[in-house]
């Protein structure tokens, strides 16, 4: 939960950067760019130098217990079991947070190399992973979206078009989320840079409802497109590393996600409207305020036009690049180069995104460890144990499919990052699903969709969740309640509509 305020505060940091870096930044002139001070009580943010020695001792103790309290399985080598113990300690640290994630991962890598469990090259093998670099570059794109003010413009356009009632406004904001997602592939950045400022500019009686439905609906939107969230690329990278082959990953992802995601996007604002209704249901002033704000922003600025060009090229390459041999990471690199050459971003803008560079390090370490666990047979060992237990319980793959998905989902209560959850659990659960008899492509896609759906489970479940909670508009009990009942709704939709659609597609 400590991570909550740091990510929530990032929304204000984005706005501050956007108004100070360049004289022509449009966001400094946007009347909805400075949200009011949050009134909620915020959890303490972990400082970059904070060390919790009790949690560190706990995390280390878990690793020592795994290594020395349990015998090395006959099918594994001592080296493999030692790596598993270190990995267990590392994952415990992701939950317990004895230190900032990057520092903890660095210390884990240091110990792994010092004990000769892995070589330096093996410990950082994933540093050249294209997907991890895609996440880094995607953060720079989000910075461009905020810096130019184009995200504010799009948000206001949807408020102007749909804002006559609070429910229509909610659907307009969800539509804007879906439109923005392929060009701004960071759910946290979309929340911090666009939707929280726009919603905070509206009547106070609508904010709690709009914040809540935007958080829960945004999690579904993140599952709609492969490029809508960084964790999607990570999931697919792991799936491909396990031998699952995709012909056109972007298209196959969208086709598989389209029907259940659209159904969920349609019902989410309505269900929250019924269960937690807004204090004001008619909002005739919202389109007027948006029209005024757009008039003050003026016509599309030169920087916004240049950004649209760069992002347009990138999105086109994301969709069609596989046909000409351009990977998703290369497409993002081309787009970023265009933005830099056009002056939309400077290299200092990129250097200031400390979170992106931090992610590059710690996720490289985690993915490297996960890959070596698979190579050394640890993942296969536990997968065979689970599949044997499921077979002994007389579970067919549909029952195992449901049980494993529920377990994967509920364990997110112990994580403060979707990416960390993916790195720690996605490889193992994917292996167990396949071992239970689930068709590989169905296992990979459904587990990746599940990864997005728990983004609003708690106020610390994801970056965007922390940002919405940090706005002060939605209370902690309400956010947790909505996370719980919308989880049930989404499980029902993806378990019925989704499974039927995937049957039509031949995924099972």
Short mmCIF file of C-alpha atoms in Angstrom, two decimals:
data_model
loop_
_atom_site.label_atom_id
_atom_site.label_comp_id
_atom_site.label_asym_id
_atom_site.label_seq_id
_atom_site.Cartn_x
_atom_site.Cartn_y
_atom_site.Cartn_z
CA UNK A 1 0.00 0.00 0.00
CA UNK A 2 2.99 2.31 0.54
CA UNK A 3 3.42 2.44 -3.21
CA UNK A 4 0.01 4.07 -3.52
CA UNK A 5 0.90 7.66 -2.76
CA UNK A 6 4.05 7.60 -4.85
CA UNK A 7 2.04 6.63 -7.90
CA UNK A 8 -0.82 8.92 -7.02
CA UNK A 9 1.57 11.82 -6.59
CA UNK A 10 2.97 11.01 -10.01
CA UNK A 11 -0.23 12.39 -11.53
CA UNK A 12 0.60 15.79 -10.05
CA UNK A 13 4.22 15.40 -11.11
CA UNK A 14 3.15 14.77 -14.70
CA UNK A 15 1.13 17.97 -14.64
CA UNK A 16 3.96 19.97 -13.12
CA UNK A 17 6.42 18.71 -15.73
CA UNK A 18 3.97 19.44 -18.49
CA UNK A 19 3.64 23.08 -17.49
CA UNK A 20 7.30 23.81 -16.84
CA UNK A 21 9.42 22.05 -19.45
CA UNK A 22 8.63 24.12 -22.54
CA UNK A 23 7.08 27.49 -23.13
CA UNK A 24 4.73 26.11 -25.78
CA UNK A 25 3.32 23.25 -23.68
CA UNK A 26 -0.43 23.31 -24.21
CA UNK A 27 -1.21 21.73 -20.86
CA UNK A 28 -0.19 24.88 -18.99
CA UNK A 29 -3.10 26.66 -20.66
CA UNK A 30 -5.69 23.96 -20.11
CA UNK A 31 -8.19 24.95 -17.40
CA UNK A 32 -8.62 21.37 -16.23
CA UNK A 33 -4.93 20.54 -15.83
CA UNK A 34 -4.55 21.39 -12.15
CA UNK A 35 -6.75 19.15 -10.01
CA UNK A 36 -7.74 20.36 -6.55
CA UNK A 37 -5.86 19.15 -3.53
CA UNK A 38 -6.80 15.63 -2.49
CA UNK A 39 -8.85 15.54 0.68
CA UNK A 40 -8.44 11.83 1.44
CA UNK A 41 -5.90 10.52 3.91
CA UNK A 42 -3.00 9.20 1.88
CA UNK A 43 -0.71 6.30 2.79
CA UNK A 44 2.92 7.22 3.33
CA UNK A 45 5.02 6.91 0.20
CA UNK A 46 8.21 4.87 0.37
CA UNK A 47 11.17 7.17 0.00
CA UNK A 48 13.90 6.14 -2.40
CA UNK A 49 16.22 5.43 0.55
CA UNK A 50 13.71 3.74 2.87
CA UNK A 51 14.76 0.32 4.15
CA UNK A 52 12.40 -1.77 6.28
CA UNK A 53 14.75 -4.14 8.08
CA UNK A 54 11.95 -6.24 9.56
CA UNK A 55 10.47 -6.91 6.13
CA UNK A 56 13.96 -7.54 4.78
CA UNK A 57 14.55 -10.15 7.47
CA UNK A 58 11.21 -11.75 6.63
CA UNK A 59 11.99 -11.89 2.92
CA UNK A 60 15.45 -13.36 3.49
CA UNK A 61 14.01 -15.86 5.98
CA UNK A 62 11.59 -17.15 3.36
CA UNK A 63 14.47 -17.83 0.97
CA UNK A 64 16.56 -19.54 3.66
CA UNK A 65 13.61 -21.68 4.70
CA UNK A 66 12.99 -22.83 1.14
CA UNK A 67 16.65 -23.65 0.59
CA UNK A 68 17.47 -25.43 3.85
CA UNK A 69 14.17 -26.53 5.44
CA UNK A 70 13.09 -28.54 2.42
CA UNK A 71 15.14 -31.22 0.67
CA UNK A 72 16.20 -30.68 -2.91
CA UNK A 73 13.71 -32.56 -5.14
CA UNK A 74 15.17 -35.52 -6.96
CA UNK A 75 14.29 -34.04 -10.33
CA UNK A 76 16.19 -30.79 -9.64
CA UNK A 77 19.82 -29.86 -9.09
CA UNK A 78 21.00 -27.97 -5.96
CA UNK A 79 21.69 -24.98 -8.20
CA UNK A 80 18.09 -24.96 -9.48
CA UNK A 81 16.71 -25.24 -5.95
CA UNK A 82 18.95 -22.41 -4.74
CA UNK A 83 17.70 -20.20 -7.56
CA UNK A 84 14.12 -21.02 -6.59
CA UNK A 85 14.88 -20.05 -2.99
CA UNK A 86 16.35 -16.72 -4.11
CA UNK A 87 13.37 -16.15 -6.38
CA UNK A 88 10.98 -16.93 -3.50
CA UNK A 89 12.81 -14.37 -1.37
CA UNK A 90 12.66 -11.84 -4.20
CA UNK A 91 8.93 -12.29 -4.74
CA UNK A 92 8.30 -12.04 -0.99
CA UNK A 93 10.12 -8.72 -1.13
CA UNK A 94 7.84 -7.52 -3.91
CA UNK A 95 4.92 -7.98 -1.52
CA UNK A 96 6.58 -7.01 1.78
CA UNK A 97 8.56 -4.11 0.24
CA UNK A 98 11.70 -4.14 2.43
CA UNK A 99 13.22 -1.66 -0.05
CA UNK A 100 12.26 0.09 -3.28
CA UNK A 101 11.60 -2.52 -5.96
CA UNK A 102 14.62 -1.61 -8.07
CA UNK A 103 16.98 -1.72 -5.09
CA UNK A 104 15.58 -5.05 -3.86
CA UNK A 105 15.91 -6.63 -7.32
CA UNK A 106 19.47 -5.31 -7.59
CA UNK A 107 20.39 -6.86 -4.24
CA UNK A 108 18.80 -10.15 -5.31
CA UNK A 109 20.84 -10.11 -8.52
CA UNK A 110 24.01 -9.35 -6.56
CA UNK A 111 23.45 -12.29 -4.24
CA UNK A 112 22.58 -14.59 -7.14
CA UNK A 113 25.82 -13.79 -8.96
CA UNK A 114 27.93 -13.78 -5.77
CA UNK A 115 26.78 -17.31 -4.90
CA UNK A 116 27.46 -18.41 -8.50
CA UNK A 117 23.84 -19.51 -8.82
CA UNK A 118 23.72 -17.56 -12.08
CA UNK A 119 26.39 -15.82 -14.08
CA UNK A 120 26.22 -12.07 -14.55
CA UNK A 121 25.12 -12.61 -18.15
CA UNK A 122 22.36 -15.02 -17.10
CA UNK A 123 21.15 -12.67 -14.36
CA UNK A 124 20.74 -9.81 -16.81
CA UNK A 125 19.90 -11.81 -19.92
CA UNK A 126 16.51 -10.08 -20.25
CA UNK A 127 18.09 -6.62 -20.37
CA UNK A 128 17.97 -6.91 -24.16
CA UNK A 129 14.38 -8.14 -24.07
CA UNK A 130 12.40 -6.17 -26.65
CA UNK A 131 9.21 -6.17 -24.59
CA UNK A 132 10.89 -4.55 -21.59
CA UNK A 133 12.29 -1.84 -23.83
CA UNK A 134 8.81 -1.42 -25.30
CA UNK A 135 7.53 -0.62 -21.81
CA UNK A 136 10.26 1.99 -21.36
CA UNK A 137 9.53 3.65 -24.69
CA UNK A 138 5.77 3.54 -24.01
CA UNK A 139 6.38 5.67 -20.92
CA UNK A 140 8.01 8.31 -23.12
CA UNK A 141 4.96 8.30 -25.39
CA UNK A 142 2.74 8.92 -22.37
CA UNK A 143 4.97 11.86 -21.47
CA UNK A 144 4.46 13.32 -24.96
CA UNK A 145 0.70 12.94 -24.67
CA UNK A 146 0.67 14.88 -21.43
CA UNK A 147 3.30 17.44 -22.42
CA UNK A 148 1.51 18.58 -25.57
CA UNK A 149 -1.94 18.71 -23.95
CA UNK A 150 -3.47 16.53 -26.66
CA UNK A 151 -4.78 14.11 -24.06
CA UNK A 152 -6.67 16.93 -22.34
CA UNK A 153 -8.13 17.97 -25.69
CA UNK A 154 -9.45 14.49 -26.44
CA UNK A 155 -10.93 14.14 -22.97
CA UNK A 156 -12.72 17.46 -23.27
CA UNK A 157 -14.06 16.56 -26.70
CA UNK A 158 -15.73 13.48 -25.26
CA UNK A 159 -17.12 15.46 -22.32
CA UNK A 160 -18.56 17.95 -24.79
CA UNK A 161 -20.17 15.19 -26.85
CA UNK A 162 -21.52 12.96 -24.06
CA UNK A 163 -21.77 15.12 -20.94
CA UNK A 164 -25.49 15.91 -20.70
CA UNK A 165 -26.08 13.27 -18.00
CA UNK A 166 -23.63 11.67 -15.60
CA UNK A 167 -24.25 8.20 -17.08
CA UNK A 168 -23.71 9.42 -20.65
CA UNK A 169 -20.62 11.23 -19.48
CA UNK A 170 -19.33 7.97 -17.99
CA UNK A 171 -19.78 6.21 -21.33
CA UNK A 172 -18.06 9.12 -23.07
CA UNK A 173 -15.07 8.84 -20.76
CA UNK A 174 -14.91 5.09 -21.32
CA UNK A 175 -14.97 5.66 -25.08
CA UNK A 176 -12.16 8.19 -24.72
CA UNK A 177 -10.18 5.62 -22.71
CA UNK A 178 -10.59 3.08 -25.50
CA UNK A 179 -9.56 5.61 -28.17
CA UNK A 180 -6.53 6.80 -26.21
CA UNK A 181 -5.27 3.37 -25.17
CA UNK A 182 -3.42 2.32 -28.37
CA UNK A 183 -1.65 5.68 -28.65
CA UNK A 184 -0.98 6.10 -24.93
CA UNK A 185 -0.03 2.58 -23.77
CA UNK A 186 0.07 3.24 -20.05
CA UNK A 187 -3.07 2.96 -17.95
CA UNK A 188 -1.44 4.95 -15.16
CA UNK A 189 -0.46 7.77 -17.49
CA UNK A 190 -3.94 7.92 -19.01
CA UNK A 191 -5.42 8.19 -15.53
CA UNK A 192 -2.92 10.75 -14.25
CA UNK A 193 -2.55 12.80 -17.39
CA UNK A 194 -6.09 12.88 -18.75
CA UNK A 195 -8.99 11.46 -16.77
CA UNK A 196 -8.33 12.51 -13.18
CA UNK A 197 -7.78 16.17 -14.19
CA UNK A 198 -10.87 16.15 -16.46
CA UNK A 199 -13.12 14.54 -13.83
CA UNK A 200 -11.81 16.86 -11.12
CA UNK A 201 -12.93 19.81 -13.26
CA UNK A 202 -16.57 18.61 -13.09
CA UNK A 203 -19.25 18.98 -10.42
CA UNK A 204 -18.05 17.54 -7.10
CA UNK A 205 -21.23 15.46 -6.81
CA UNK A 206 -20.27 13.43 -9.88
CA UNK A 207 -16.63 12.80 -9.09
CA UNK A 208 -16.84 9.74 -6.82
CA UNK A 209 -19.00 7.88 -9.34
CA UNK A 210 -16.96 8.93 -12.37
CA UNK A 211 -13.64 8.07 -10.71
CA UNK A 212 -14.90 4.65 -9.66
CA UNK A 213 -16.39 3.65 -12.98
CA UNK A 214 -13.38 5.00 -14.86
CA UNK A 215 -11.01 2.88 -12.77
CA UNK A 216 -13.04 -0.30 -13.18
CA UNK A 217 -13.83 0.30 -16.85
CA UNK A 218 -10.25 1.26 -17.63
CA UNK A 219 -9.08 -2.15 -16.46
CA UNK A 220 -11.30 -3.75 -19.10
CA UNK A 221 -10.12 -1.29 -21.75
CA UNK A 222 -6.54 -2.28 -20.93
CA UNK A 223 -7.43 -5.84 -21.91
CA UNK A 224 -9.05 -4.82 -25.19
CA UNK A 225 -5.86 -4.08 -27.12
CA UNK A 226 -2.40 -5.56 -26.80
CA UNK A 227 -0.87 -2.08 -26.85
CA UNK A 228 -3.22 -0.69 -24.18
CA UNK A 229 -1.02 -1.65 -21.23
CA UNK A 230 2.59 -2.59 -20.63
CA UNK A 231 1.79 -5.82 -18.81
CA UNK A 232 0.08 -7.18 -21.94
CA UNK A 233 3.37 -7.26 -23.81
CA UNK A 234 5.07 -8.90 -20.84
CA UNK A 235 2.47 -11.66 -20.70
CA UNK A 236 2.81 -12.40 -24.38
CA UNK A 237 6.60 -12.38 -24.17
CA UNK A 238 6.43 -15.05 -21.46
CA UNK A 239 3.88 -17.04 -23.47
CA UNK A 240 6.11 -17.00 -26.55
CA UNK A 241 9.10 -18.00 -24.42
CA UNK A 242 7.10 -21.07 -23.38
CA UNK A 243 6.64 -22.06 -27.01
CA UNK A 244 3.20 -20.62 -27.80
CA UNK A 245 3.18 -19.39 -31.40
CA UNK A 246 1.11 -16.46 -32.68
CA UNK A 247 0.79 -15.52 -36.35
CA UNK A 248 -0.40 -11.91 -35.88
CA UNK A 249 -0.33 -11.20 -32.17
CA UNK A 250 -1.98 -7.75 -32.28
CA UNK A 251 -4.90 -8.97 -34.37
CA UNK A 252 -5.32 -12.28 -32.56
CA UNK A 253 -5.34 -10.50 -29.19
CA UNK A 254 -7.99 -7.99 -30.32
CA UNK A 255 -10.25 -10.64 -31.82
CA UNK A 256 -10.08 -12.76 -28.66
CA UNK A 257 -10.68 -9.83 -26.29
CA UNK A 258 -13.23 -7.87 -28.32
CA UNK A 259 -16.56 -9.45 -27.39
CA UNK A 260 -16.13 -9.96 -23.61
CA UNK A 261 -14.38 -6.60 -23.24
CA UNK A 262 -17.06 -4.68 -25.12
CA UNK A 263 -19.80 -6.34 -23.07
CA UNK A 264 -17.97 -5.46 -19.85
CA UNK A 265 -17.36 -1.89 -21.01
CA UNK A 266 -21.09 -1.51 -21.65
CA UNK A 267 -22.25 -2.84 -18.28
CA UNK A 268 -19.57 -1.39 -15.97
CA UNK A 269 -20.80 2.24 -15.85
CA UNK A 270 -24.40 1.04 -15.51
CA UNK A 271 -23.76 -1.41 -12.67
CA UNK A 272 -21.75 1.12 -10.65
CA UNK A 273 -24.44 3.72 -11.42
CA UNK A 274 -27.04 1.43 -9.83
CA UNK A 275 -24.98 0.19 -6.86
CA UNK A 276 -23.11 3.45 -6.08
CA UNK A 277 -25.14 6.19 -7.80
CA UNK A 278 -23.73 9.68 -8.27
CA UNK A 279 -24.98 12.57 -6.21
CA UNK A 280 -25.92 14.42 -9.40
CA UNK A 281 -27.41 12.59 -12.37
CA UNK A 282 -28.05 15.47 -14.78
CA UNK A 283 -24.99 17.45 -15.89
CA UNK A 284 -26.05 19.98 -18.53
CA UNK A 285 -23.21 22.31 -17.49
CA UNK A 286 -20.48 19.77 -18.33
CA UNK A 287 -20.64 20.20 -22.13
CA UNK A 288 -20.73 23.98 -21.65
CA UNK A 289 -17.63 23.91 -19.46
CA UNK A 290 -15.85 21.58 -21.90
CA UNK A 291 -16.75 23.83 -24.83
CA UNK A 292 -15.35 26.83 -22.98
CA UNK A 293 -12.17 24.96 -22.10
CA UNK A 294 -11.70 23.84 -25.71
CA UNK A 295 -12.26 27.40 -26.92
CA UNK A 296 -9.57 28.64 -24.54
CA UNK A 297 -7.20 25.90 -25.74
CA UNK A 298 -7.66 27.10 -29.32
CA UNK A 299 -7.09 25.07 -32.48
CA UNK A 300 -4.80 22.06 -32.67
CA UNK A 301 -1.30 23.25 -31.86
CA UNK A 302 1.78 22.56 -33.91
CA UNK A 303 3.24 20.30 -31.20
CA UNK A 304 0.00 18.34 -30.97
CA UNK A 305 -0.04 17.83 -34.74
CA UNK A 306 3.54 16.58 -34.70
CA UNK A 307 2.75 14.20 -31.88
CA UNK A 308 -0.23 12.81 -33.80
CA UNK A 309 2.07 12.14 -36.76
CA UNK A 310 4.60 10.27 -34.62
CA UNK A 311 1.98 8.25 -32.80
CA UNK A 312 0.07 7.56 -36.01
CA UNK A 313 3.16 6.00 -37.57
CA UNK A 314 3.78 3.96 -34.42
CA UNK A 315 0.23 2.63 -34.13
CA UNK A 316 0.21 1.71 -37.83
CA UNK A 317 3.45 -0.21 -37.38
CA UNK A 318 2.10 -1.92 -34.27
CA UNK A 319 -0.84 -3.20 -36.30
CA UNK A 320 0.84 -4.01 -39.61
CA UNK A 321 4.51 -4.20 -38.69
CA UNK A 322 4.60 -7.99 -38.39
CA UNK A 323 3.88 -8.21 -42.12
CA UNK A 324 7.02 -6.22 -42.97
CA UNK A 325 9.27 -7.55 -40.23
CA UNK A 326 8.96 -4.63 -37.80
CA UNK A 327 8.57 -5.74 -34.18
CA UNK A 328 6.45 -3.85 -31.64
CA UNK A 329 9.56 -2.57 -29.86
CA UNK A 330 11.14 -1.36 -33.08
CA UNK A 331 7.90 0.37 -34.05
CA UNK A 332 7.92 2.23 -30.72
CA UNK A 333 11.57 3.15 -31.19
CA UNK A 334 10.80 4.54 -34.66
CA UNK A 335 7.92 6.56 -33.24
CA UNK A 336 10.03 7.93 -30.40
CA UNK A 337 12.78 8.91 -32.85
CA UNK A 338 10.19 10.80 -34.89
CA UNK A 339 8.93 12.64 -31.80
CA UNK A 340 12.48 13.63 -30.83
CA UNK A 341 13.34 14.78 -34.36
CA UNK A 342 10.14 16.84 -34.53
CA UNK A 343 10.91 18.46 -31.18
CA UNK A 344 7.89 17.04 -29.38
CA UNK A 345 10.16 15.36 -26.85
CA UNK A 346 13.73 16.05 -25.80
CA UNK A 347 16.18 13.48 -24.51
CA UNK A 348 15.96 15.18 -21.12
CA UNK A 349 12.25 14.33 -21.12
CA UNK A 350 13.22 10.69 -21.50
CA UNK A 351 15.91 10.88 -18.81
CA UNK A 352 13.42 12.38 -16.35
CA UNK A 353 11.18 9.30 -16.52
CA UNK A 354 12.94 7.61 -13.61
CA UNK A 355 10.21 5.02 -13.21
CA UNK A 356 10.82 3.74 -16.74
CA UNK A 357 14.54 3.25 -16.19
CA UNK A 358 13.85 1.66 -12.81
CA UNK A 359 11.46 -0.78 -14.50
CA UNK A 360 14.10 -1.60 -17.11
CA UNK A 361 16.43 -2.81 -14.37
CA UNK A 362 14.17 -4.64 -11.95
CA UNK A 363 11.97 -6.29 -14.52
CA UNK A 364 15.00 -7.43 -16.50
CA UNK A 365 16.27 -9.13 -13.36
CA UNK A 366 12.91 -10.72 -12.58
CA UNK A 367 12.34 -11.97 -16.13
CA UNK A 368 15.91 -13.31 -16.26
CA UNK A 369 15.32 -15.28 -13.07
CA UNK A 370 11.98 -16.57 -14.36
CA UNK A 371 13.60 -17.72 -17.58
CA UNK A 372 16.35 -19.55 -15.74
CA UNK A 373 13.81 -21.22 -13.47
CA UNK A 374 12.15 -22.57 -16.59
CA UNK A 375 15.48 -23.59 -18.14
CA UNK A 376 16.59 -25.42 -14.98
CA UNK A 377 13.31 -27.31 -14.74
CA UNK A 378 11.83 -25.66 -11.64
CA UNK A 379 8.67 -24.45 -13.39
CA UNK A 380 8.15 -27.86 -14.97
CA UNK A 381 8.65 -29.56 -11.59
CA UNK A 382 5.91 -27.60 -9.86
CA UNK A 383 3.64 -27.75 -12.91
CA UNK A 384 3.80 -31.54 -12.82
CA UNK A 385 2.95 -31.53 -9.10
CA UNK A 386 -0.08 -29.31 -9.65
CA UNK A 387 -1.28 -31.19 -12.71
CA UNK A 388 -0.92 -34.45 -10.77
CA UNK A 389 -2.96 -33.02 -7.90
CA UNK A 390 -5.65 -31.82 -10.29
CA UNK A 391 -5.74 -35.23 -11.95
CA UNK A 392 -6.02 -36.92 -8.55
CA UNK A 393 -8.92 -34.63 -7.71
CA UNK A 394 -10.52 -35.78 -10.96
CA UNK A 395 -10.53 -32.23 -12.32
CA UNK A 396 -10.96 -31.84 -16.03
CA UNK A 397 -9.25 -28.87 -17.65
CA UNK A 398 -12.36 -26.63 -17.41
CA UNK A 399 -12.49 -27.06 -13.63
CA UNK A 400 -8.74 -26.58 -13.33
CA UNK A 401 -9.03 -23.55 -15.63
CA UNK A 402 -11.55 -21.92 -13.27
CA UNK A 403 -9.64 -22.82 -10.10
CA UNK A 404 -6.27 -21.58 -11.36
CA UNK A 405 -7.75 -18.33 -12.67
CA UNK A 406 -9.43 -17.69 -9.32
CA UNK A 407 -6.19 -18.37 -7.49
CA UNK A 408 -4.19 -16.13 -9.84
CA UNK A 409 -6.73 -13.32 -9.38
CA UNK A 410 -7.14 -13.50 -5.61
CA UNK A 411 -3.38 -13.49 -5.02
CA UNK A 412 -3.25 -9.92 -6.32
CA UNK A 413 -4.38 -8.74 -2.90
CA UNK A 414 -0.73 -9.33 -1.96
CA UNK A 415 0.74 -7.36 -4.87
CA UNK A 416 1.11 -3.63 -5.46
CA UNK A 417 2.00 -3.93 -9.14
CA UNK A 418 0.46 -5.73 -12.08
CA UNK A 419 3.88 -6.04 -13.71
CA UNK A 420 5.36 -7.58 -10.56
CA UNK A 421 2.45 -10.01 -10.43
CA UNK A 422 3.12 -11.03 -14.03
CA UNK A 423 6.82 -11.55 -13.45
CA UNK A 424 6.25 -13.58 -10.30
CA UNK A 425 3.22 -15.70 -11.15
CA UNK A 426 2.29 -15.60 -14.84
CA UNK A 427 4.95 -18.13 -15.99
CA UNK A 428 4.02 -20.68 -13.33
CA UNK A 429 0.25 -20.34 -13.74
CA UNK A 430 0.55 -20.48 -17.52
CA UNK A 431 2.53 -23.70 -17.22
CA UNK A 432 -0.02 -25.16 -14.81
CA UNK A 433 -2.93 -24.26 -17.10
CA UNK A 434 -1.25 -25.93 -20.06
CA UNK A 435 -0.30 -28.95 -17.94
CA UNK A 436 -3.94 -29.32 -16.85
CA UNK A 437 -5.01 -29.66 -20.49
CA UNK A 438 -6.03 -26.07 -21.28
CA UNK A 439 -5.29 -25.21 -24.94
CA UNK A 440 -2.10 -23.10 -24.92
CA UNK A 441 -3.42 -20.03 -26.75
CA UNK A 442 -6.55 -19.93 -24.57
CA UNK A 443 -4.37 -20.21 -21.47
CA UNK A 444 -2.07 -17.37 -22.57
CA UNK A 445 -4.80 -14.93 -23.62
CA UNK A 446 -7.22 -15.57 -20.74
CA UNK A 447 -4.51 -15.26 -18.10
CA UNK A 448 -3.32 -12.00 -19.68
CA UNK A 449 -6.89 -10.64 -19.69
CA UNK A 450 -7.19 -11.67 -16.04
CA UNK A 451 -4.04 -9.67 -15.29
CA UNK A 452 -5.80 -6.48 -16.40
CA UNK A 453 -9.06 -7.16 -14.59
CA UNK A 454 -7.57 -7.04 -11.09
CA UNK A 455 -6.11 -3.55 -11.63
CA UNK A 456 -8.95 -1.99 -9.61
CA UNK A 457 -9.15 -4.61 -6.88
CA UNK A 458 -7.62 -2.35 -4.19
CA UNK A 459 -6.23 1.16 -3.94
CA UNK A 460 -2.72 -0.26 -4.33
CA UNK A 461 -3.50 -2.90 -6.96
CA UNK A 462 -2.03 -0.86 -9.81
CA UNK A 463 -0.61 2.51 -10.73
CA UNK A 464 -3.94 3.76 -12.07
CA UNK A 465 -5.77 2.59 -8.94
CA UNK A 466 -3.39 4.61 -6.77
CA UNK A 467 -3.88 7.65 -9.00
CA UNK A 468 -7.69 7.53 -8.81
CA UNK A 469 -7.61 6.99 -5.05
CA UNK A 470 -5.06 9.78 -4.68
CA UNK A 471 -7.52 12.22 -6.27
CA UNK A 472 -9.40 12.23 -2.96
CA UNK A 473 -12.73 11.89 -4.77
CA UNK A 474 -13.40 8.22 -4.00
CA UNK A 475 -13.24 6.77 -0.50
CA UNK A 476 -11.21 3.69 0.39
CA UNK A 477 -14.22 1.52 1.40
CA UNK A 478 -16.05 2.42 -1.82
CA UNK A 479 -13.03 1.61 -3.99
CA UNK A 480 -12.53 -1.79 -2.33
CA UNK A 481 -16.26 -2.56 -2.54
CA UNK A 482 -16.38 -1.70 -6.24
CA UNK A 483 -13.25 -3.74 -6.84
CA UNK A 484 -14.93 -6.74 -5.22
CA UNK A 485 -18.31 -6.67 -6.94
CA UNK A 486 -16.93 -5.71 -10.34
CA UNK A 487 -14.54 -8.66 -10.05
CA UNK A 488 -17.57 -10.94 -9.74
CA UNK A 489 -19.24 -9.24 -12.70
CA UNK A 490 -16.16 -9.54 -14.91
CA UNK A 491 -15.62 -13.16 -13.93
CA UNK A 492 -19.20 -13.87 -14.95
CA UNK A 493 -18.82 -12.06 -18.29
CA UNK A 494 -15.48 -13.57 -19.25
CA UNK A 495 -16.54 -16.98 -17.92
CA UNK A 496 -19.72 -17.08 -20.02
CA UNK A 497 -19.62 -14.63 -22.90
CA UNK A 498 -15.85 -14.93 -23.17
CA UNK A 499 -15.75 -18.71 -23.15
CA UNK A 500 -18.57 -18.89 -25.71
CA UNK A 501 -16.75 -16.44 -27.98
CA UNK A 502 -13.46 -18.29 -27.65
CA UNK A 503 -15.31 -21.49 -28.54
CA UNK A 504 -16.55 -19.82 -31.73
CA UNK A 505 -12.97 -18.76 -32.51
CA UNK A 506 -11.74 -22.30 -32.02
CA UNK A 507 -9.48 -21.52 -29.07
CA UNK A 508 -10.91 -24.59 -27.33
#
